[in-house]
Short mmCIF file of C-alpha atoms and ligand atoms in Angstrom, two decimals:
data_model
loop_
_atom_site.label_atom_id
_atom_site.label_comp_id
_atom_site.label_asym_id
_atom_site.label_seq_id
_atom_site.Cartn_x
_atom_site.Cartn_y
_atom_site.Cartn_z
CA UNK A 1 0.00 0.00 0.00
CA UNK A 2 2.72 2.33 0.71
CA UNK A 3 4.95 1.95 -2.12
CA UNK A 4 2.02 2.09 -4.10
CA UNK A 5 0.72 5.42 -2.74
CA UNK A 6 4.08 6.33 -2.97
CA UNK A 7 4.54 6.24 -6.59
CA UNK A 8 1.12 7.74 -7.21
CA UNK A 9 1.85 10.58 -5.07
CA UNK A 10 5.37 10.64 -7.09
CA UNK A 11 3.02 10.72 -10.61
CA UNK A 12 0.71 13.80 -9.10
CA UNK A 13 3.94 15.83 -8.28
CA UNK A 14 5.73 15.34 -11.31
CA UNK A 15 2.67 16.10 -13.36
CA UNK A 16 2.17 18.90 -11.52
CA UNK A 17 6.04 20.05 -12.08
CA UNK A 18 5.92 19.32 -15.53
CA UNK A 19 3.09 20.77 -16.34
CA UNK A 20 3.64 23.77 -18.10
CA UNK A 21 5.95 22.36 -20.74
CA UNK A 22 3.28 19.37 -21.51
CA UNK A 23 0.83 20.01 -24.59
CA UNK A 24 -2.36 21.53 -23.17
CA UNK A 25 -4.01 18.77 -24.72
CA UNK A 26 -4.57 15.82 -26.89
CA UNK A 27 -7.56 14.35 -28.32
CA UNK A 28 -7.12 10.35 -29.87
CA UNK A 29 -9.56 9.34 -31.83
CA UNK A 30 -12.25 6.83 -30.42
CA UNK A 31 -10.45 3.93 -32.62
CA UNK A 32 -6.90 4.19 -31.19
CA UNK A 33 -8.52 4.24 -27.81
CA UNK A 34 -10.44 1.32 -28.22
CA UNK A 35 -7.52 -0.63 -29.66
CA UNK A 36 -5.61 0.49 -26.13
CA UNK A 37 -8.35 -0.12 -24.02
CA UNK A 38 -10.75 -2.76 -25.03
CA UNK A 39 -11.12 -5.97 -23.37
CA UNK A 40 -14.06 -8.24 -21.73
CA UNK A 41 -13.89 -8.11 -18.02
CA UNK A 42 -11.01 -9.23 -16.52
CA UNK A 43 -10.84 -11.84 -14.75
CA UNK A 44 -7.13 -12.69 -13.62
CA UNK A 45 -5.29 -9.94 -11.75
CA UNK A 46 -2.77 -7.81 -13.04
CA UNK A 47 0.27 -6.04 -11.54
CA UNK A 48 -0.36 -2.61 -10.31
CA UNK A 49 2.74 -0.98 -12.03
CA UNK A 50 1.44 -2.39 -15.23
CA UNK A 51 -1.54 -0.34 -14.85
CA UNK A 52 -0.05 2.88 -13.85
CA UNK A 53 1.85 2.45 -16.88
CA UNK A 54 -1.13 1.94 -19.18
CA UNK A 55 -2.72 5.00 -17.61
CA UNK A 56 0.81 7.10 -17.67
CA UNK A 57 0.84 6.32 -21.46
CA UNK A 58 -2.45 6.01 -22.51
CA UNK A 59 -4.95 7.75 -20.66
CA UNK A 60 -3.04 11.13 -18.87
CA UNK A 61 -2.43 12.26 -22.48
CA UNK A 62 -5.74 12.38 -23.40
CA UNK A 63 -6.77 14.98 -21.45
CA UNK A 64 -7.23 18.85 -21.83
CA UNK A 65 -4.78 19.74 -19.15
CA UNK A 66 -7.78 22.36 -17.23
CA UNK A 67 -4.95 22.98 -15.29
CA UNK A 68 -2.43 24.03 -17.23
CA UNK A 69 -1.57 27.66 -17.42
CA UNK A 70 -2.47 28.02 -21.03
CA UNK A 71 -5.79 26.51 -20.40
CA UNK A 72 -8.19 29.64 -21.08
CA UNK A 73 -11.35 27.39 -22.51
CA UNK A 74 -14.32 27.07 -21.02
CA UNK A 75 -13.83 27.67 -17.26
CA UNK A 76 -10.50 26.24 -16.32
CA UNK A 77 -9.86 24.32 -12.85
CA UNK A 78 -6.49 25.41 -11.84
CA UNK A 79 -6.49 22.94 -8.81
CA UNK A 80 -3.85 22.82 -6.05
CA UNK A 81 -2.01 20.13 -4.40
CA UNK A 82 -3.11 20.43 -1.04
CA UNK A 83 -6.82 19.93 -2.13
CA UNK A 84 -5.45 16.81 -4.15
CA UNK A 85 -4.37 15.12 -1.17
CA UNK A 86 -7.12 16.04 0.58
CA UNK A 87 -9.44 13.94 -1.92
CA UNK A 88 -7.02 11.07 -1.47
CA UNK A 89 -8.13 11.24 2.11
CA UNK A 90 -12.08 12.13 2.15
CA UNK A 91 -11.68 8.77 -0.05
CA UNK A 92 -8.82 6.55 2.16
CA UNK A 93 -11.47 7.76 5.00
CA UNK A 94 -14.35 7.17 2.91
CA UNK A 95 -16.68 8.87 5.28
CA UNK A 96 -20.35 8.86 4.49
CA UNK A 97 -21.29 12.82 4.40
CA UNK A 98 -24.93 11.92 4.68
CA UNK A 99 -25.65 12.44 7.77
CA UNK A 100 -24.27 13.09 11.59
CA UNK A 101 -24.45 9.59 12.92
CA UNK A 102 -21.99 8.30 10.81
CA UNK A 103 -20.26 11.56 9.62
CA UNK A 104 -20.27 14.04 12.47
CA UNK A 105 -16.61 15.40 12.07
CA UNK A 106 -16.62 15.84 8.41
CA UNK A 107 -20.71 17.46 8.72
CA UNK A 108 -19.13 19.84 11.17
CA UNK A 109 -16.34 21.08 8.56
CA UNK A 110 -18.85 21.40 6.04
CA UNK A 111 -21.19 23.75 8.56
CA UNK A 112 -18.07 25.94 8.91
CA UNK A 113 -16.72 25.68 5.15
CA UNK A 114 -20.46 26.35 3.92
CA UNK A 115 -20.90 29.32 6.78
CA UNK A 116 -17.14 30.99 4.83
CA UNK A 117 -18.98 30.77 2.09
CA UNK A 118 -22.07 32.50 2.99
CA UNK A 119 -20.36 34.97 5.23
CA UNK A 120 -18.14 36.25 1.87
CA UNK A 121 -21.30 36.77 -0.11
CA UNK A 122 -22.94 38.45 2.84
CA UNK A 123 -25.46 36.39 3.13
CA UNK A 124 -27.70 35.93 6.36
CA UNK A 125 -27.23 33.37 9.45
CA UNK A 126 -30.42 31.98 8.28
CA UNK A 127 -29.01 31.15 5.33
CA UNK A 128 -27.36 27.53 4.59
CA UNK A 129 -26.49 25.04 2.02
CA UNK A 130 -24.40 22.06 1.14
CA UNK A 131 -21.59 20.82 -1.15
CA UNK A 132 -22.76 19.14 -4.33
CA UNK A 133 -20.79 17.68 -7.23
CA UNK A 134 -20.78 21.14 -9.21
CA UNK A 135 -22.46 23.96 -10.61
CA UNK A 136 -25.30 22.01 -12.64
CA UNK A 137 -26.25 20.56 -9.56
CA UNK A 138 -26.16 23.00 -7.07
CA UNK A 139 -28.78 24.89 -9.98
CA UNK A 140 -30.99 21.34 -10.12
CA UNK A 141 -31.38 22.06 -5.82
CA UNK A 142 -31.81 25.58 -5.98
CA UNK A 143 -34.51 25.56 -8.43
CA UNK A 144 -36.39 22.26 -6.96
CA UNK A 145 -36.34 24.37 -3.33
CA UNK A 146 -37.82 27.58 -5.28
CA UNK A 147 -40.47 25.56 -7.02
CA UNK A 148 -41.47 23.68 -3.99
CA UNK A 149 -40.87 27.02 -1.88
CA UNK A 150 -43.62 28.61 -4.39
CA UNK A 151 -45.39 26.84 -6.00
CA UNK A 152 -45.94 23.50 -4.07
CA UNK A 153 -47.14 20.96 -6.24
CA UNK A 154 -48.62 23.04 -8.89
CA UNK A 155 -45.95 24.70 -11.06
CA UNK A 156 -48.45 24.91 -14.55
CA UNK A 157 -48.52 28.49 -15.71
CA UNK A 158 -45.63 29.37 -13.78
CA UNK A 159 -42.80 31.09 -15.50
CA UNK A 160 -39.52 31.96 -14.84
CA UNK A 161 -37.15 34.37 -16.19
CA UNK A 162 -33.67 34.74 -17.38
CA UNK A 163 -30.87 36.26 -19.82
CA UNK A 164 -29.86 34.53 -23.35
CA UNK A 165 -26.65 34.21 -21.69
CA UNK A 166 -27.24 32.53 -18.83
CA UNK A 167 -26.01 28.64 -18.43
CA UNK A 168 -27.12 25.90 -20.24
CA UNK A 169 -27.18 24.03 -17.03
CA UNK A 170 -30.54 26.23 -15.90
CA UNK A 171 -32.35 24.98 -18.50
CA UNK A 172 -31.50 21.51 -17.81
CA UNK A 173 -32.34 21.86 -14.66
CA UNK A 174 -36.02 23.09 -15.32
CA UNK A 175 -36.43 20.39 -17.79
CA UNK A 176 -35.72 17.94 -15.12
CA UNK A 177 -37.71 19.84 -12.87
CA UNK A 178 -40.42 19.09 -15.33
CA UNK A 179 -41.13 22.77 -16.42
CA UNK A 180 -42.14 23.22 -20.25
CA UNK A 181 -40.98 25.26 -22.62
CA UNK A 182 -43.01 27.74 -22.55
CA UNK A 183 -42.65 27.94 -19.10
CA UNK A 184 -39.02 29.76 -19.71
CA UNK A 185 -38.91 33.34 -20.70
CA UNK A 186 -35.23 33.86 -22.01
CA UNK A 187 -34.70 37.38 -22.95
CA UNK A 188 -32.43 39.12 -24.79
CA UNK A 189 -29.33 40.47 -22.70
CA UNK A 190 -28.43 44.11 -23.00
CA UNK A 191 -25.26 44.95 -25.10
CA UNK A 192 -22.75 44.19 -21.78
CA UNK A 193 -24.97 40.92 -22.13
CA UNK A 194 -26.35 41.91 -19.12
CA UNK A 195 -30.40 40.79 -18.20
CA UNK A 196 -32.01 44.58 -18.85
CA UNK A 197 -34.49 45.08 -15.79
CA UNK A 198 -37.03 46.78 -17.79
CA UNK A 199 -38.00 43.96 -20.47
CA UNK A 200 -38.01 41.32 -17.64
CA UNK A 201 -40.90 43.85 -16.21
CA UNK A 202 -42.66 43.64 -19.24
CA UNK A 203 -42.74 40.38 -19.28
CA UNK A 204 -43.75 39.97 -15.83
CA UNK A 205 -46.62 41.86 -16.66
CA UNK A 206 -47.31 40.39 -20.10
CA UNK A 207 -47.49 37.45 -18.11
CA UNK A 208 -49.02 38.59 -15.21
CA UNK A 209 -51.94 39.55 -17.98
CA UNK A 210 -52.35 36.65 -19.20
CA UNK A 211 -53.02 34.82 -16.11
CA UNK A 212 -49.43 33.15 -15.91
CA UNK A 213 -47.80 33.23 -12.37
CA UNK A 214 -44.69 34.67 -12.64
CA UNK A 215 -42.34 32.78 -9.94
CA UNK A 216 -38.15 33.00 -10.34
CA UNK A 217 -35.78 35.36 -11.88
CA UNK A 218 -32.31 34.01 -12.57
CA UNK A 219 -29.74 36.13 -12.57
CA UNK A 220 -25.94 35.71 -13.37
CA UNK A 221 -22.98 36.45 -11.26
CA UNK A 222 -20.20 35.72 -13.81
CA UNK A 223 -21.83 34.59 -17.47
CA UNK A 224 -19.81 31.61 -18.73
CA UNK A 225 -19.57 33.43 -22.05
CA UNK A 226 -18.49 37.23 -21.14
CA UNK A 227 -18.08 37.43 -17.29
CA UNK A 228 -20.65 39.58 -17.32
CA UNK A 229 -22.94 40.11 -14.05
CA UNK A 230 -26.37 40.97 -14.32
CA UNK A 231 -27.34 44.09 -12.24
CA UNK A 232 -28.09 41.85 -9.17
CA UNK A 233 -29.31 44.68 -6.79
CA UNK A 234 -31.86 46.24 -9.12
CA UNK A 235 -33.02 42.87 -9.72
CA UNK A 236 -33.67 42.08 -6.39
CA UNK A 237 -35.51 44.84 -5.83
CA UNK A 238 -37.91 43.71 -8.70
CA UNK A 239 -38.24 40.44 -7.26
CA UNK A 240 -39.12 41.97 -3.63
CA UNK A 241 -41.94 44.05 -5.52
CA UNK A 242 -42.52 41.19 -7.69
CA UNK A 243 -42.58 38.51 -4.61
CA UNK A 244 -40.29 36.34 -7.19
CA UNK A 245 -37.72 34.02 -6.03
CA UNK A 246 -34.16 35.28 -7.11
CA UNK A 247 -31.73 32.79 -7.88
CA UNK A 248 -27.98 33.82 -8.72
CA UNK A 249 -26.21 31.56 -10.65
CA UNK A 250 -22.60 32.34 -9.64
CA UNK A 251 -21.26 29.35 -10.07
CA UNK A 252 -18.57 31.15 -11.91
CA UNK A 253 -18.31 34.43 -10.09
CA UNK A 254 -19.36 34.58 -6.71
CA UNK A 255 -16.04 33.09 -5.62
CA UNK A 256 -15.00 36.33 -6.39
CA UNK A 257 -16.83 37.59 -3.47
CA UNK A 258 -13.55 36.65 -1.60
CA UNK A 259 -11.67 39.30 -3.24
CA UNK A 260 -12.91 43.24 -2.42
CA UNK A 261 -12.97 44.13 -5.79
CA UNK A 262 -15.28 41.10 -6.22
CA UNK A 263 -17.32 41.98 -4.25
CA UNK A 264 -18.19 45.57 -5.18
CA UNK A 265 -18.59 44.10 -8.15
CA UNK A 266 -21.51 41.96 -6.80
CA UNK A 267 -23.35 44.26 -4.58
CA UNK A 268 -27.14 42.47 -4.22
CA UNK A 269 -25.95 38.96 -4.25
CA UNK A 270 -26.21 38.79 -0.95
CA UNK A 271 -29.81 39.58 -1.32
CA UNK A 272 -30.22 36.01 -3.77
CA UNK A 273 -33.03 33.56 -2.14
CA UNK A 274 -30.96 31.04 -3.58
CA UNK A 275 -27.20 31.23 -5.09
CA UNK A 276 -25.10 28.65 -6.69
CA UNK A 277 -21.07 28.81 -6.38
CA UNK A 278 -18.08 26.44 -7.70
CA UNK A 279 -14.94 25.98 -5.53
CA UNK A 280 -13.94 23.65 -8.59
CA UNK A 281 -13.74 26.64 -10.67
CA UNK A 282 -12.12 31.00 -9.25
CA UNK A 283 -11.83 28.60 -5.79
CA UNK A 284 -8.95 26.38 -7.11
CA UNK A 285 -10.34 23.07 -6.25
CA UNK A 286 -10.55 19.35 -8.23
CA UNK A 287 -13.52 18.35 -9.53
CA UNK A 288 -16.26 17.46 -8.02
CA UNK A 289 -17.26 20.56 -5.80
CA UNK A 290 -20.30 23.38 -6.58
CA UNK A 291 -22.13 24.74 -3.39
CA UNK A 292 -25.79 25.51 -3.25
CA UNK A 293 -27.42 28.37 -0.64
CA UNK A 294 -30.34 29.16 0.43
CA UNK A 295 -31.49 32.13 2.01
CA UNK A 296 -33.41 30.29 4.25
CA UNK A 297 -31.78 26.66 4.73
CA UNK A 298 -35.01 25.43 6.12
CA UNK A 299 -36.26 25.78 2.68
CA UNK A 300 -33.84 22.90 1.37
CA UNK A 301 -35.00 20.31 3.85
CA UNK A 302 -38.15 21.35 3.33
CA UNK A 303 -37.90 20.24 -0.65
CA UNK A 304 -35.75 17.24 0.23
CA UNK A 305 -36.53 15.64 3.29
CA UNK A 306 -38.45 12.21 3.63
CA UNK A 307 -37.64 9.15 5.73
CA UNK A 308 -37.38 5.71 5.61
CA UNK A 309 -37.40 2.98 8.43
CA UNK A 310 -33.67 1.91 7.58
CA UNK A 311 -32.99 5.63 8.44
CA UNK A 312 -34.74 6.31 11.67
CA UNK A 313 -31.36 5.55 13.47
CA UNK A 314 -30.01 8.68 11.79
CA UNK A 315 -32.71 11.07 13.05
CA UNK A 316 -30.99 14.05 14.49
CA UNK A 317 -31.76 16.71 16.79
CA UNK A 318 -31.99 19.14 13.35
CA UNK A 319 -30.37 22.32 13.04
CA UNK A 320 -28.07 21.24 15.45
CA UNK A 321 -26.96 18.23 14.11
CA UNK A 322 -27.40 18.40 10.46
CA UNK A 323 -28.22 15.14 8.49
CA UNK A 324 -26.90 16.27 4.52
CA UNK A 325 -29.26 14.17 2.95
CA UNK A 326 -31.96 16.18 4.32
CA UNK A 327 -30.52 18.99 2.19
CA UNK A 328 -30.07 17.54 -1.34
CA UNK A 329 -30.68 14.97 -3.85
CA UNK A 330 -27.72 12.24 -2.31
CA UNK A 331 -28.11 10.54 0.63
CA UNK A 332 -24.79 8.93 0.39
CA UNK A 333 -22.31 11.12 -0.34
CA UNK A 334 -18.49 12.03 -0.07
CA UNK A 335 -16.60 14.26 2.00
CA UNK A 336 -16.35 17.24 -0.86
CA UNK A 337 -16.12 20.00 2.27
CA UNK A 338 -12.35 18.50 3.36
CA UNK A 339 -10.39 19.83 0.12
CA UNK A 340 -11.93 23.44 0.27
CA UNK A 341 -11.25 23.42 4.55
CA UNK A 342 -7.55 22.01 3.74
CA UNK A 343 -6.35 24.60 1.41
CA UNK A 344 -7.91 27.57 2.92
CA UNK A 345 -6.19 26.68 6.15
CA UNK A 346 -3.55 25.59 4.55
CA UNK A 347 -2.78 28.93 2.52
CA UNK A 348 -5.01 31.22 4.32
CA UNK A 349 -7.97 33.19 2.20
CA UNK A 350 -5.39 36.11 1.87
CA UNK A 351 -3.39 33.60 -0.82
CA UNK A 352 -7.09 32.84 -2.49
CA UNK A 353 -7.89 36.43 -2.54
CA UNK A 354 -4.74 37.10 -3.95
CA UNK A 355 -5.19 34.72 -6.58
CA UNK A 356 -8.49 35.70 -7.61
CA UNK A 357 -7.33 39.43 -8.46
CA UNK A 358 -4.75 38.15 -10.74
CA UNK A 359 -7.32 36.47 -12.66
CA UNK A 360 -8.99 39.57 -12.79
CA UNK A 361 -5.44 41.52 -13.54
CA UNK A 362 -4.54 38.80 -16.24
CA UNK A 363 -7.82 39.11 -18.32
CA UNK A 364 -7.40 43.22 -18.28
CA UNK A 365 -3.45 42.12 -19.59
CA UNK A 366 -4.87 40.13 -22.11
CA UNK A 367 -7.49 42.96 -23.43
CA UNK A 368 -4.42 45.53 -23.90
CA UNK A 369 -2.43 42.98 -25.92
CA UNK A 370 -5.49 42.80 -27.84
CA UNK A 371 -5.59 46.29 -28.09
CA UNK A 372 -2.34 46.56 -29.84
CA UNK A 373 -2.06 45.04 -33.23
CA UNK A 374 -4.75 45.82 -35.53
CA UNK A 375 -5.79 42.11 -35.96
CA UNK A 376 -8.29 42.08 -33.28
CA UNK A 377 -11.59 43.77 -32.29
CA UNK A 378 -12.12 43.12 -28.19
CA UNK A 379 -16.21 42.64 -28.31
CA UNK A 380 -16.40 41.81 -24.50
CA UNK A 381 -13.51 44.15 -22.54
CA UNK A 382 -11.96 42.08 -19.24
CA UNK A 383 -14.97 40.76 -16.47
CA UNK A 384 -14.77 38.80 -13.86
CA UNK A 385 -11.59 36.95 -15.53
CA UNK A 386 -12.80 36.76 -19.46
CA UNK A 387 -12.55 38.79 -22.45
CA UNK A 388 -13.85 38.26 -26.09
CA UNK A 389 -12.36 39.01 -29.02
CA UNK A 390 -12.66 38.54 -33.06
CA UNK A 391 -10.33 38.26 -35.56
CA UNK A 392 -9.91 40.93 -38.40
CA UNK A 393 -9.56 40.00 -41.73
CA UNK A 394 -10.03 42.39 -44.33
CA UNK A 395 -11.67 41.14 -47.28
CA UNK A 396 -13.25 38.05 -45.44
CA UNK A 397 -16.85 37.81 -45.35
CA UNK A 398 -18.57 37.34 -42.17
CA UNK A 399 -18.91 33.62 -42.35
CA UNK A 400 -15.29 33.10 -43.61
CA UNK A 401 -14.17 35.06 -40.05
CA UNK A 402 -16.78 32.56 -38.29
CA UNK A 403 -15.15 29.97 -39.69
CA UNK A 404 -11.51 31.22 -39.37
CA UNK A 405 -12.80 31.07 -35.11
CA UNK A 406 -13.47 27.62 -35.22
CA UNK A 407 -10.87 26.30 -37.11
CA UNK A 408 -8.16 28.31 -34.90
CA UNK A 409 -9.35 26.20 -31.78
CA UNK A 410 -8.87 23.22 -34.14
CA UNK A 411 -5.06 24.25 -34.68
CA UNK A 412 -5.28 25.08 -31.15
CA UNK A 413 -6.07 21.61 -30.28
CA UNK A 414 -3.20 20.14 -32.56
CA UNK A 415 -1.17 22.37 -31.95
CA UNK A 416 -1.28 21.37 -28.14
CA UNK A 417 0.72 24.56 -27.18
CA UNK A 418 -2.21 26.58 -25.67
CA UNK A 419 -6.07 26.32 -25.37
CA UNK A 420 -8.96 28.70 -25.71
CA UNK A 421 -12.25 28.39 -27.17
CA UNK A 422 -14.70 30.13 -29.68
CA UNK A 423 -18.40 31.37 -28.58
CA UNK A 424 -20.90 32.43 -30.18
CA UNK A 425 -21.92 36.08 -29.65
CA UNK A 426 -25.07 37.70 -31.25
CA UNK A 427 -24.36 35.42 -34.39
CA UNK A 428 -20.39 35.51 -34.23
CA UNK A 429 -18.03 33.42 -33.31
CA UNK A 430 -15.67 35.33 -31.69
CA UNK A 431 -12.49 33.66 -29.39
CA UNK A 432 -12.56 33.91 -25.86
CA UNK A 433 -9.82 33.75 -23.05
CA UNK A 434 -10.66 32.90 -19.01
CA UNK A 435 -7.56 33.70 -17.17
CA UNK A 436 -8.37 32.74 -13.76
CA UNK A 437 -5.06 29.99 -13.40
CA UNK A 438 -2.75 32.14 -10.71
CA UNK A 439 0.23 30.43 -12.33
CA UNK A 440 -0.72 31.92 -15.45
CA UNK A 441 2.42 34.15 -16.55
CA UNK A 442 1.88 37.54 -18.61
CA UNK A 443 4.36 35.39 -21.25
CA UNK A 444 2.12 32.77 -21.19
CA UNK A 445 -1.02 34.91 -22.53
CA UNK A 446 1.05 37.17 -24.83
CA UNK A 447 2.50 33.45 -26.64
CA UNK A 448 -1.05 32.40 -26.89
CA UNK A 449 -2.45 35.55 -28.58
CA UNK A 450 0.68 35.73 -30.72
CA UNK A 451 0.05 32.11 -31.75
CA UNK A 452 -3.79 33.04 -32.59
CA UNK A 453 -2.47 35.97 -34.63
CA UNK A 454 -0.37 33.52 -36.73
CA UNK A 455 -3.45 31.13 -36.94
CA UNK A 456 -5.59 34.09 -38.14
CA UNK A 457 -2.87 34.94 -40.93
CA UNK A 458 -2.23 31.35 -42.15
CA UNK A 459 -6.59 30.60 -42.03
CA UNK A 460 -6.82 34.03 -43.75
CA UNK A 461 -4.47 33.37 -46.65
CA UNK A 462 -5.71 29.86 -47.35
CA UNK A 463 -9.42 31.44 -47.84
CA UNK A 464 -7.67 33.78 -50.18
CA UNK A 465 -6.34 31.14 -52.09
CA UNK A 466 -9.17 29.74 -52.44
C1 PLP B 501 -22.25 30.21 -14.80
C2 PLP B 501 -22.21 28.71 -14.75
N1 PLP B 501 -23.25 28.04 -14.23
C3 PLP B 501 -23.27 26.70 -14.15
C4 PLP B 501 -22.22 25.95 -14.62
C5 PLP B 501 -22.29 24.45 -14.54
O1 PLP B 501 -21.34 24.00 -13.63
P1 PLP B 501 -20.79 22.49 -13.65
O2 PLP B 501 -20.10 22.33 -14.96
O3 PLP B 501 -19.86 22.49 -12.48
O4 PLP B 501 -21.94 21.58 -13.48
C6 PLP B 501 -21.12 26.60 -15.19
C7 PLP B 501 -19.99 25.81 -15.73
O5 PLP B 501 -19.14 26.30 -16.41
C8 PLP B 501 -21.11 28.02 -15.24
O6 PLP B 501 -20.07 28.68 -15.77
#
């Protein structure tokens, strides 16, 4: 056991060492992994080393690296050791985070990690929450607490409201939640792709009109797509009028809350009935950690609680002694709270906050270099860690630039020397950086854009030729 965890720990470091000189990522295709990888169950054992071996050659290079400091795609998870090692012991431990009988220790860290949490996006004591596997989920809770907060069993003709650019992971949620349709009212964002206040009142009373009950705003505290933060304050005020739940989606931004420019930046999240925020993402945490809040905790058990014979040993003396699965869809579950408690202690928040600014810093470096040459247009300027920005290329049409986006994160992806991907922006594809990796260098983004640039020129000159 020891030699073995030895060596693995020996893999984690070096990868971690190593990692900024490794290709960002590979992609195999499906039939070279199935070759690699394909057998019928085995039955005999095999030697462990083998196995590390197979995974060391086959599987670690198939990865996008979300770690790496040219990572900028999507939302990177720039993880840290310390919260590594803390997963290897939430799972050597293997405590059941379900509830206090068998978990009391690790429930306890997860009151205090969750209360952090609340207490940096000024939230109330009432308020509460738990750890879930990510940001999709934490949106699934939220909205099943504000539908059964609301509307009870009856949720026909009620309608909820939210920006174009808001995650893809609300709508999922609301289709599981067994909403229609027509149910959604997505509106057109502002041109900071921000949710304008005054349409979402018209539609409140369009719908209020027509005999619809209007029930939940969602607003956005970081857009996956821009950064961009809807103006939370305003609209909780229209939901206090309104009597409409307010969810905030920050499961991108509200880390940010941490940091006091953050947070300035956020003023009226703390009024959100319900608020979603990933440590695996500005918190610098492995997967699998998102956090859901409520306003009023009670509110969650209320949604989620039921009981079963096999679990009347478990009963606690609620608040007090908090049973998890009271809170959420798991009952069983792991002990996410222990890497988030590990590395703040471990580095203190000052290190965190410090972090999150240069992701902030590193974004408004990245605009200026964009500035410069004449070969880009910035269409979303620095926020909250990302900026947008489209190619020039005289005598291309419109399509041909579209098409010069995509094909640049295809080079990207061969290339293996730096990732970033493309989004689509009122109609465009335009490119899009998220610098929120602290070990992200200022060389590091000015080699990436310079890399883009020669990307543009060589997809520009081929079109011409053709
Ligand atoms: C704003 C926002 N909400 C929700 C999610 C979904 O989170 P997860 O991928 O952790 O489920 C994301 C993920 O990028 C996000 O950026």
């Amino acid at each position: 056991m020891r030699s073995l965890g030895y060596r693995i720990v020996d893999q984690i470091i070096e990868h971690f060492e190593t990692l900024a000189s490794k290709p960002v990522m590979r992609v195999s295709p499906r039939v070279e992994l199935e070759a690699e990888l394909r057998e019928p169950l085995p039955e005999e054992p095999t030697p462990v080393d083998a196995l590390l071996d197979q995974l060391r050659r086959v599987v670690w290079p198939n990865i996008g690296n979300v770690q790496h400091p040219r990572f900028f795609a999507f939302i990177p998870s720039p993880s840290n050791f310390v919260s590594v090692m803390a997963d290897a012991l939430a799972a050597g431990f293997n405590p059941f985070a379900g509830n206090w009988l068998e978990g009391s220790g690790p429930a306890q860290i997860e009151l205090v990690v969750i209360d952090w949490l609340r207490e940096m996006c000024g939230l109330p004591e009432t308020a509460g929450g738990l750890f879930v596997s990510g940001g999709s989920m934490a949106n699934l809770t939220a909205l099943a607490a504000a539908r059964r907060a609301r509307l009870g069993d009856r949720s026909d003709d009620a309608v909820i409201y939210y920006s174009d650019q808001t995650h893809n992971s609300i709508e999922k949620a609301l289709r599981v939640l067994g909403f229609a349709r027509e149910q959604i009212r997505m509106l057109p964002s502002d041109e900071d792709f921000r949710l304008p206040v005054e349409s979402l009142r018209r539609a409140v009373a369009e719908d209020r009109a027509d005999g619809k009950r209007p029930f939940c705003v969602i607003a956005n505290a970081g857009t996956t797509n821009t950064g961009a933060v809807d103006p939370l304050d305003q609209l909780a005020d229209f939901c206090e009028r309104e009597n409409l739940w307010l969810h905030v989606d920050g499961a991108y931004g509200a880390a940010a809350c941490l940091s006091e420019r953050g947070r300035r930046l956020l003023v009226g999240i703390e009024r959100a009935d319900s608020l979603s925020i990933d440590p695996h993402k500005w918190l610098f945490q492995p997967f699998e950690i998102g956090c859901v809040i409520a306003r009023d905790a009670r509110l969650l058990k209320n949604t989620f609680h039921t009981m079963a014979g096999y679990l009347e040993d478990t009963k606690r003396v609620e608040e007090e002694e908090i049973n998890y699965y009271d809170y959420g869809v798991q009952l069983t579950r792991g002990f996410r709270a222990l890497k988030l408690w590990l590395s703040i202690k471990t580095f203190g928040a000052a290190a965190f906050r410090e972090a999150i600014n240069r992701g902030f810093e590193m974004a408004e470096f990245a605009e200026e270099m964009l500035r410069q040459p004449d070969r880009w247009r910035i269409i979303s300027p620095a926020t909250f860690g990302i900026v947008t920005f489209r190619y020039v290329a005289e005598g291309c049409s419109e399509n041909e630039i579209n098409e010069i986006h995509r094909r640049m994160v295809e080079m990207m992806t061969e290339d293996g020397f730096a990732f970033a991907n493309s989004t689509v922006l009122r109609g465009q594809t335009v490119m899009r950086l998220c610098t929120i990796n602290p070990r992200t260098t200022e060389d590091d983004v000015r080699a990436t854009i310079k890399r883009l640039e020669q990307f543009g020129r060589d997809l520009q000159d081929r079109i011409k030729i053709r």
